[in-house]
């Protein structure tokens, strides 16, 4: 009887906790880094039907970014291009490749009306074993790795868009000198606070 009451108490406490969390509006969103000003944007690409563009569109939707048609007064995410490079990491005794490294690079530009545009680049690397005896299986594995790298790249693009918060707050695209000056101001204000304590 006591065992039933303990498990019943646990179940009740879990249900009550879940109800309280859902009632207060708490939920995992995933849009932790997209600035509010980019809540609606247009997505353009060098190839509207590429796998990267489709994955980027999906990633924006997951992060609750409203994708709208391109317009002069709407922020724009433009995928400039993507490339895939490979190099041999190790060789078999017969000089065929044993292990390869794939590097996927994507570049894109974010344009914000009345502020300007900024170009970013992101890169992802993965390695895999190359076995000439299982060529078909390795081909499928390579395709899966490439898709995984594209998916990871879309997540990196979302995270890199967080860099635009300071640009939006400043009202213009910040140069490296502007960012260095902001860092100096932060250091000075921190040292002023420490000296007053």
Short mmCIF file of N, CA, C and O in Angstrom, two decimals, residues 95-169:
data_model
loop_
_atom_site.label_atom_id
_atom_site.label_comp_id
_atom_site.label_asym_id
_atom_site.label_seq_id
_atom_site.Cartn_x
_atom_site.Cartn_y
_atom_site.Cartn_z
N UNK A 95 48.91 3.05 -51.00
CA UNK A 95 48.78 4.49 -51.27
C UNK A 95 47.36 4.95 -51.64
O UNK A 95 47.18 6.05 -52.14
N UNK A 96 46.35 4.13 -51.39
CA UNK A 96 44.98 4.63 -51.54
C UNK A 96 44.55 5.28 -50.22
O UNK A 96 45.06 4.95 -49.16
N UNK A 97 43.61 6.19 -50.33
CA UNK A 97 43.19 6.94 -49.15
C UNK A 97 42.50 6.04 -48.13
O UNK A 97 41.61 5.27 -48.47
N UNK A 98 42.92 6.13 -46.87
CA UNK A 98 42.31 5.34 -45.80
C UNK A 98 41.32 6.19 -45.01
O UNK A 98 40.27 5.73 -44.61
N UNK A 99 41.68 7.45 -44.81
CA UNK A 99 40.81 8.36 -44.05
C UNK A 99 40.80 9.71 -44.76
O UNK A 99 41.85 10.21 -45.17
N UNK A 100 39.61 10.26 -44.90
CA UNK A 100 39.45 11.55 -45.57
C UNK A 100 38.77 12.55 -44.65
O UNK A 100 38.00 12.17 -43.78
N UNK A 101 39.06 13.81 -44.90
CA UNK A 101 38.40 14.89 -44.17
C UNK A 101 37.61 15.73 -45.16
O UNK A 101 38.14 16.16 -46.19
N UNK A 102 36.34 15.92 -44.87
CA UNK A 102 35.49 16.77 -45.69
C UNK A 102 35.32 18.11 -44.98
O UNK A 102 35.12 18.15 -43.77
N UNK A 103 35.40 19.20 -45.74
CA UNK A 103 35.19 20.54 -45.19
C UNK A 103 34.10 21.22 -46.01
O UNK A 103 34.25 21.40 -47.22
N UNK A 104 33.01 21.56 -45.33
CA UNK A 104 31.89 22.24 -45.98
C UNK A 104 31.93 23.70 -45.56
O UNK A 104 31.97 24.02 -44.38
N UNK A 105 31.92 24.59 -46.54
CA UNK A 105 31.97 26.03 -46.27
C UNK A 105 30.78 26.70 -46.94
O UNK A 105 30.47 26.39 -48.09
N UNK A 106 30.13 27.58 -46.21
CA UNK A 106 29.01 28.34 -46.76
C UNK A 106 29.22 29.82 -46.43
O UNK A 106 29.72 30.16 -45.36
N UNK A 107 28.86 30.67 -47.37
CA UNK A 107 28.92 32.11 -47.11
C UNK A 107 27.54 32.70 -47.35
O UNK A 107 26.79 32.22 -48.21
N UNK A 108 27.21 33.71 -46.58
CA UNK A 108 25.89 34.33 -46.69
C UNK A 108 25.97 35.79 -46.27
O UNK A 108 26.94 36.21 -45.62
N UNK A 109 24.96 36.55 -46.65
CA UNK A 109 24.90 37.98 -46.33
C UNK A 109 23.55 38.28 -45.70
O UNK A 109 22.52 37.82 -46.19
N UNK A 110 23.59 39.05 -44.63
CA UNK A 110 22.36 39.50 -44.00
C UNK A 110 22.25 41.00 -44.26
O UNK A 110 23.16 41.76 -43.97
N UNK A 111 21.12 41.41 -44.85
CA UNK A 111 20.87 42.82 -45.15
C UNK A 111 19.72 43.30 -44.28
O UNK A 111 18.65 42.69 -44.27
N UNK A 112 19.96 44.40 -43.55
CA UNK A 112 18.92 44.99 -42.70
C UNK A 112 18.64 46.39 -43.21
O UNK A 112 19.56 47.21 -43.30
N UNK A 113 17.40 46.68 -43.57
CA UNK A 113 17.07 48.01 -44.10
C UNK A 113 17.48 49.12 -43.14
O UNK A 113 17.34 48.99 -41.92
N UNK A 114 18.00 50.22 -43.69
CA UNK A 114 18.43 51.42 -42.96
C UNK A 114 19.63 51.17 -42.05
O UNK A 114 20.04 52.07 -41.33
N UNK A 115 20.18 49.96 -42.05
CA UNK A 115 21.36 49.69 -41.23
C UNK A 115 22.53 49.26 -42.11
O UNK A 115 23.64 49.74 -41.96
N UNK A 116 22.29 48.38 -43.06
CA UNK A 116 23.34 47.92 -43.97
C UNK A 116 23.33 46.41 -44.09
O UNK A 116 22.37 45.74 -43.74
N UNK A 117 24.43 45.88 -44.61
CA UNK A 117 24.54 44.43 -44.75
C UNK A 117 25.88 43.95 -44.23
O UNK A 117 26.83 44.72 -44.13
N UNK A 118 25.91 42.68 -43.88
CA UNK A 118 27.13 42.08 -43.36
C UNK A 118 27.25 40.68 -43.93
O UNK A 118 26.28 39.94 -44.00
N UNK A 119 28.46 40.33 -44.36
CA UNK A 119 28.71 39.02 -44.94
C UNK A 119 29.42 38.13 -43.92
O UNK A 119 30.34 38.57 -43.24
N UNK A 120 28.94 36.91 -43.81
CA UNK A 120 29.50 35.93 -42.89
C UNK A 120 29.94 34.70 -43.67
O UNK A 120 29.50 34.47 -44.79
N UNK A 121 30.77 33.90 -43.02
CA UNK A 121 31.17 32.62 -43.59
C UNK A 121 31.23 31.61 -42.46
O UNK A 121 31.58 31.96 -41.33
N UNK A 122 30.88 30.39 -42.75
CA UNK A 122 30.93 29.35 -41.73
C UNK A 122 31.49 28.08 -42.36
O UNK A 122 31.33 27.84 -43.56
N UNK A 123 32.17 27.29 -41.55
CA UNK A 123 32.84 26.10 -42.06
C UNK A 123 32.68 24.95 -41.07
O UNK A 123 32.75 25.15 -39.85
N UNK A 124 32.47 23.76 -41.60
CA UNK A 124 32.32 22.55 -40.79
C UNK A 124 33.20 21.46 -41.39
O UNK A 124 33.24 21.29 -42.61
N UNK A 125 33.91 20.71 -40.54
CA UNK A 125 34.77 19.62 -41.01
C UNK A 125 34.37 18.31 -40.36
O UNK A 125 34.02 18.28 -39.18
N UNK A 126 34.44 17.24 -41.12
CA UNK A 126 34.18 15.89 -40.62
C UNK A 126 35.16 14.94 -41.31
O UNK A 126 35.54 15.14 -42.45
N UNK A 127 35.53 13.88 -40.61
CA UNK A 127 36.40 12.88 -41.22
C UNK A 127 35.67 11.53 -41.26
O UNK A 127 34.77 11.29 -40.45
N UNK A 128 36.06 10.71 -42.20
CA UNK A 128 35.48 9.37 -42.31
C UNK A 128 36.49 8.42 -42.94
O UNK A 128 37.44 8.85 -43.61
N UNK A 129 36.30 7.12 -42.68
CA UNK A 129 37.20 6.10 -43.21
C UNK A 129 36.76 5.71 -44.62
O UNK A 129 35.58 5.52 -44.88
N UNK A 130 37.70 5.58 -45.48
CA UNK A 130 37.45 5.21 -46.88
C UNK A 130 37.88 3.76 -47.06
O UNK A 130 39.04 3.42 -46.85
N UNK A 131 36.95 2.90 -47.44
CA UNK A 131 37.27 1.49 -47.66
C UNK A 131 36.89 1.13 -49.10
O UNK A 131 35.72 1.10 -49.45
N UNK A 132 37.86 0.87 -49.95
CA UNK A 132 37.57 0.57 -51.36
C UNK A 132 36.74 -0.70 -51.55
O UNK A 132 36.10 -0.89 -52.57
N UNK A 133 36.69 -1.59 -50.55
CA UNK A 133 35.93 -2.82 -50.67
C UNK A 133 34.43 -2.60 -50.44
O UNK A 133 33.62 -3.44 -50.81
N UNK A 134 34.08 -1.50 -49.81
CA UNK A 134 32.66 -1.20 -49.56
C UNK A 134 32.32 0.17 -50.16
O UNK A 134 31.83 1.06 -49.47
N UNK A 135 32.58 0.33 -51.43
CA UNK A 135 32.44 1.62 -52.09
C UNK A 135 31.00 2.15 -52.03
O UNK A 135 30.78 3.34 -51.77
N UNK A 136 30.01 1.29 -52.26
CA UNK A 136 28.62 1.75 -52.26
C UNK A 136 28.20 2.22 -50.87
O UNK A 136 27.60 3.29 -50.72
N UNK A 137 28.54 1.45 -49.85
CA UNK A 137 28.19 1.84 -48.48
C UNK A 137 28.88 3.14 -48.09
O UNK A 137 28.29 4.01 -47.44
N UNK A 138 30.12 3.31 -48.51
CA UNK A 138 30.86 4.53 -48.20
C UNK A 138 30.29 5.73 -48.94
O UNK A 138 30.31 6.84 -48.44
N UNK A 139 29.77 5.50 -50.13
CA UNK A 139 29.13 6.58 -50.88
C UNK A 139 27.88 7.08 -50.16
O UNK A 139 27.65 8.28 -50.03
N UNK A 140 27.09 6.14 -49.65
CA UNK A 140 25.89 6.50 -48.89
C UNK A 140 26.29 7.21 -47.59
O UNK A 140 25.69 8.23 -47.21
N UNK A 141 27.33 6.69 -46.93
CA UNK A 141 27.80 7.32 -45.70
C UNK A 141 28.28 8.75 -45.96
O UNK A 141 27.99 9.67 -45.20
N UNK A 142 28.97 8.94 -47.07
CA UNK A 142 29.46 10.28 -47.40
C UNK A 142 28.30 11.24 -47.64
O UNK A 142 28.33 12.39 -47.19
N UNK A 143 27.27 10.79 -48.34
CA UNK A 143 26.09 11.64 -48.57
C UNK A 143 25.44 12.03 -47.24
O UNK A 143 25.02 13.18 -47.06
N UNK A 144 25.38 11.08 -46.31
CA UNK A 144 24.79 11.37 -45.01
C UNK A 144 25.64 12.38 -44.24
O UNK A 144 25.12 13.28 -43.59
N UNK A 145 26.95 12.24 -44.32
CA UNK A 145 27.85 13.18 -43.65
C UNK A 145 27.70 14.58 -44.23
O UNK A 145 27.66 15.57 -43.50
N UNK A 146 27.59 14.67 -45.56
CA UNK A 146 27.41 15.97 -46.20
C UNK A 146 26.12 16.63 -45.75
O UNK A 146 26.09 17.84 -45.45
N UNK A 147 25.03 15.86 -45.68
CA UNK A 147 23.77 16.42 -45.21
C UNK A 147 23.86 16.85 -43.75
O UNK A 147 23.31 17.88 -43.35
N UNK A 148 24.56 16.05 -42.95
CA UNK A 148 24.75 16.41 -41.54
C UNK A 148 25.53 17.72 -41.42
O UNK A 148 25.20 18.57 -40.58
N UNK A 149 26.55 17.90 -42.26
CA UNK A 149 27.33 19.14 -42.22
C UNK A 149 26.48 20.34 -42.66
O UNK A 149 26.58 21.41 -42.07
N UNK A 150 25.63 20.14 -43.65
CA UNK A 150 24.73 21.22 -44.07
C UNK A 150 23.77 21.59 -42.93
O UNK A 150 23.52 22.76 -42.68
N UNK A 151 23.24 20.58 -42.27
CA UNK A 151 22.32 20.83 -41.16
C UNK A 151 23.02 21.58 -40.04
O UNK A 151 22.48 22.52 -39.47
N UNK A 152 24.24 21.19 -39.72
CA UNK A 152 25.01 21.88 -38.68
C UNK A 152 25.30 23.31 -39.11
O UNK A 152 25.26 24.23 -38.28
N UNK A 153 25.56 23.52 -40.39
CA UNK A 153 25.83 24.87 -40.91
C UNK A 153 24.63 25.77 -40.72
O UNK A 153 24.79 26.94 -40.34
N UNK A 154 23.42 25.26 -40.95
CA UNK A 154 22.24 26.11 -40.76
C UNK A 154 22.10 26.54 -39.31
O UNK A 154 21.72 27.68 -39.03
N UNK A 155 22.45 25.65 -38.39
CA UNK A 155 22.44 26.02 -36.97
C UNK A 155 23.49 27.08 -36.67
O UNK A 155 23.24 28.01 -35.89
N UNK A 156 24.66 26.97 -37.30
CA UNK A 156 25.70 27.98 -37.11
C UNK A 156 25.26 29.33 -37.66
O UNK A 156 25.55 30.37 -37.07
N UNK A 157 24.56 29.33 -38.78
CA UNK A 157 24.08 30.58 -39.35
C UNK A 157 23.13 31.27 -38.39
O UNK A 157 23.22 32.48 -38.15
N UNK A 158 22.23 30.50 -37.78
CA UNK A 158 21.30 31.07 -36.80
C UNK A 158 22.08 31.67 -35.63
O UNK A 158 21.79 32.78 -35.18
N UNK A 159 23.10 30.95 -35.15
CA UNK A 159 23.89 31.46 -34.03
C UNK A 159 24.69 32.70 -34.42
O UNK A 159 24.83 33.64 -33.64
N UNK A 160 25.23 32.71 -35.65
CA UNK A 160 26.01 33.86 -36.09
C UNK A 160 25.15 35.11 -36.27
O UNK A 160 25.64 36.23 -36.16
N UNK A 161 23.88 34.91 -36.53
CA UNK A 161 22.99 36.07 -36.68
C UNK A 161 22.87 36.84 -35.37
O UNK A 161 22.49 38.01 -35.36
N UNK A 162 23.23 36.21 -34.26
CA UNK A 162 23.22 36.91 -32.96
C UNK A 162 24.24 38.05 -32.95
O UNK A 162 24.07 39.01 -32.20
N UNK A 163 25.26 37.95 -33.79
CA UNK A 163 26.27 39.01 -33.86
C UNK A 163 25.66 40.34 -34.32
O UNK A 163 26.27 41.38 -34.14
N UNK A 164 24.50 40.27 -34.93
CA UNK A 164 23.89 41.48 -35.47
C UNK A 164 23.16 42.29 -34.40
O UNK A 164 22.74 43.41 -34.67
N UNK A 165 23.00 41.76 -33.20
CA UNK A 165 22.32 42.51 -32.13
C UNK A 165 22.97 43.86 -31.88
O UNK A 165 22.30 44.88 -31.79
N UNK A 166 24.30 43.86 -31.77
CA UNK A 166 25.00 45.12 -31.49
C UNK A 166 24.90 46.07 -32.68
O UNK A 166 24.80 47.29 -32.49
N UNK A 167 24.91 45.54 -33.91
CA UNK A 167 24.75 46.39 -35.09
C UNK A 167 23.37 47.04 -35.10
O UNK A 167 23.24 48.23 -35.40
N UNK A 168 22.37 46.25 -34.79
CA UNK A 168 21.00 46.78 -34.78
C UNK A 168 20.85 47.84 -33.70
O UNK A 168 20.26 48.89 -33.91
N UNK A 169 21.44 47.56 -32.53
CA UNK A 169 21.36 48.52 -31.43
C UNK A 169 22.09 49.82 -31.79
O UNK A 169 21.64 50.91 -31.45
#
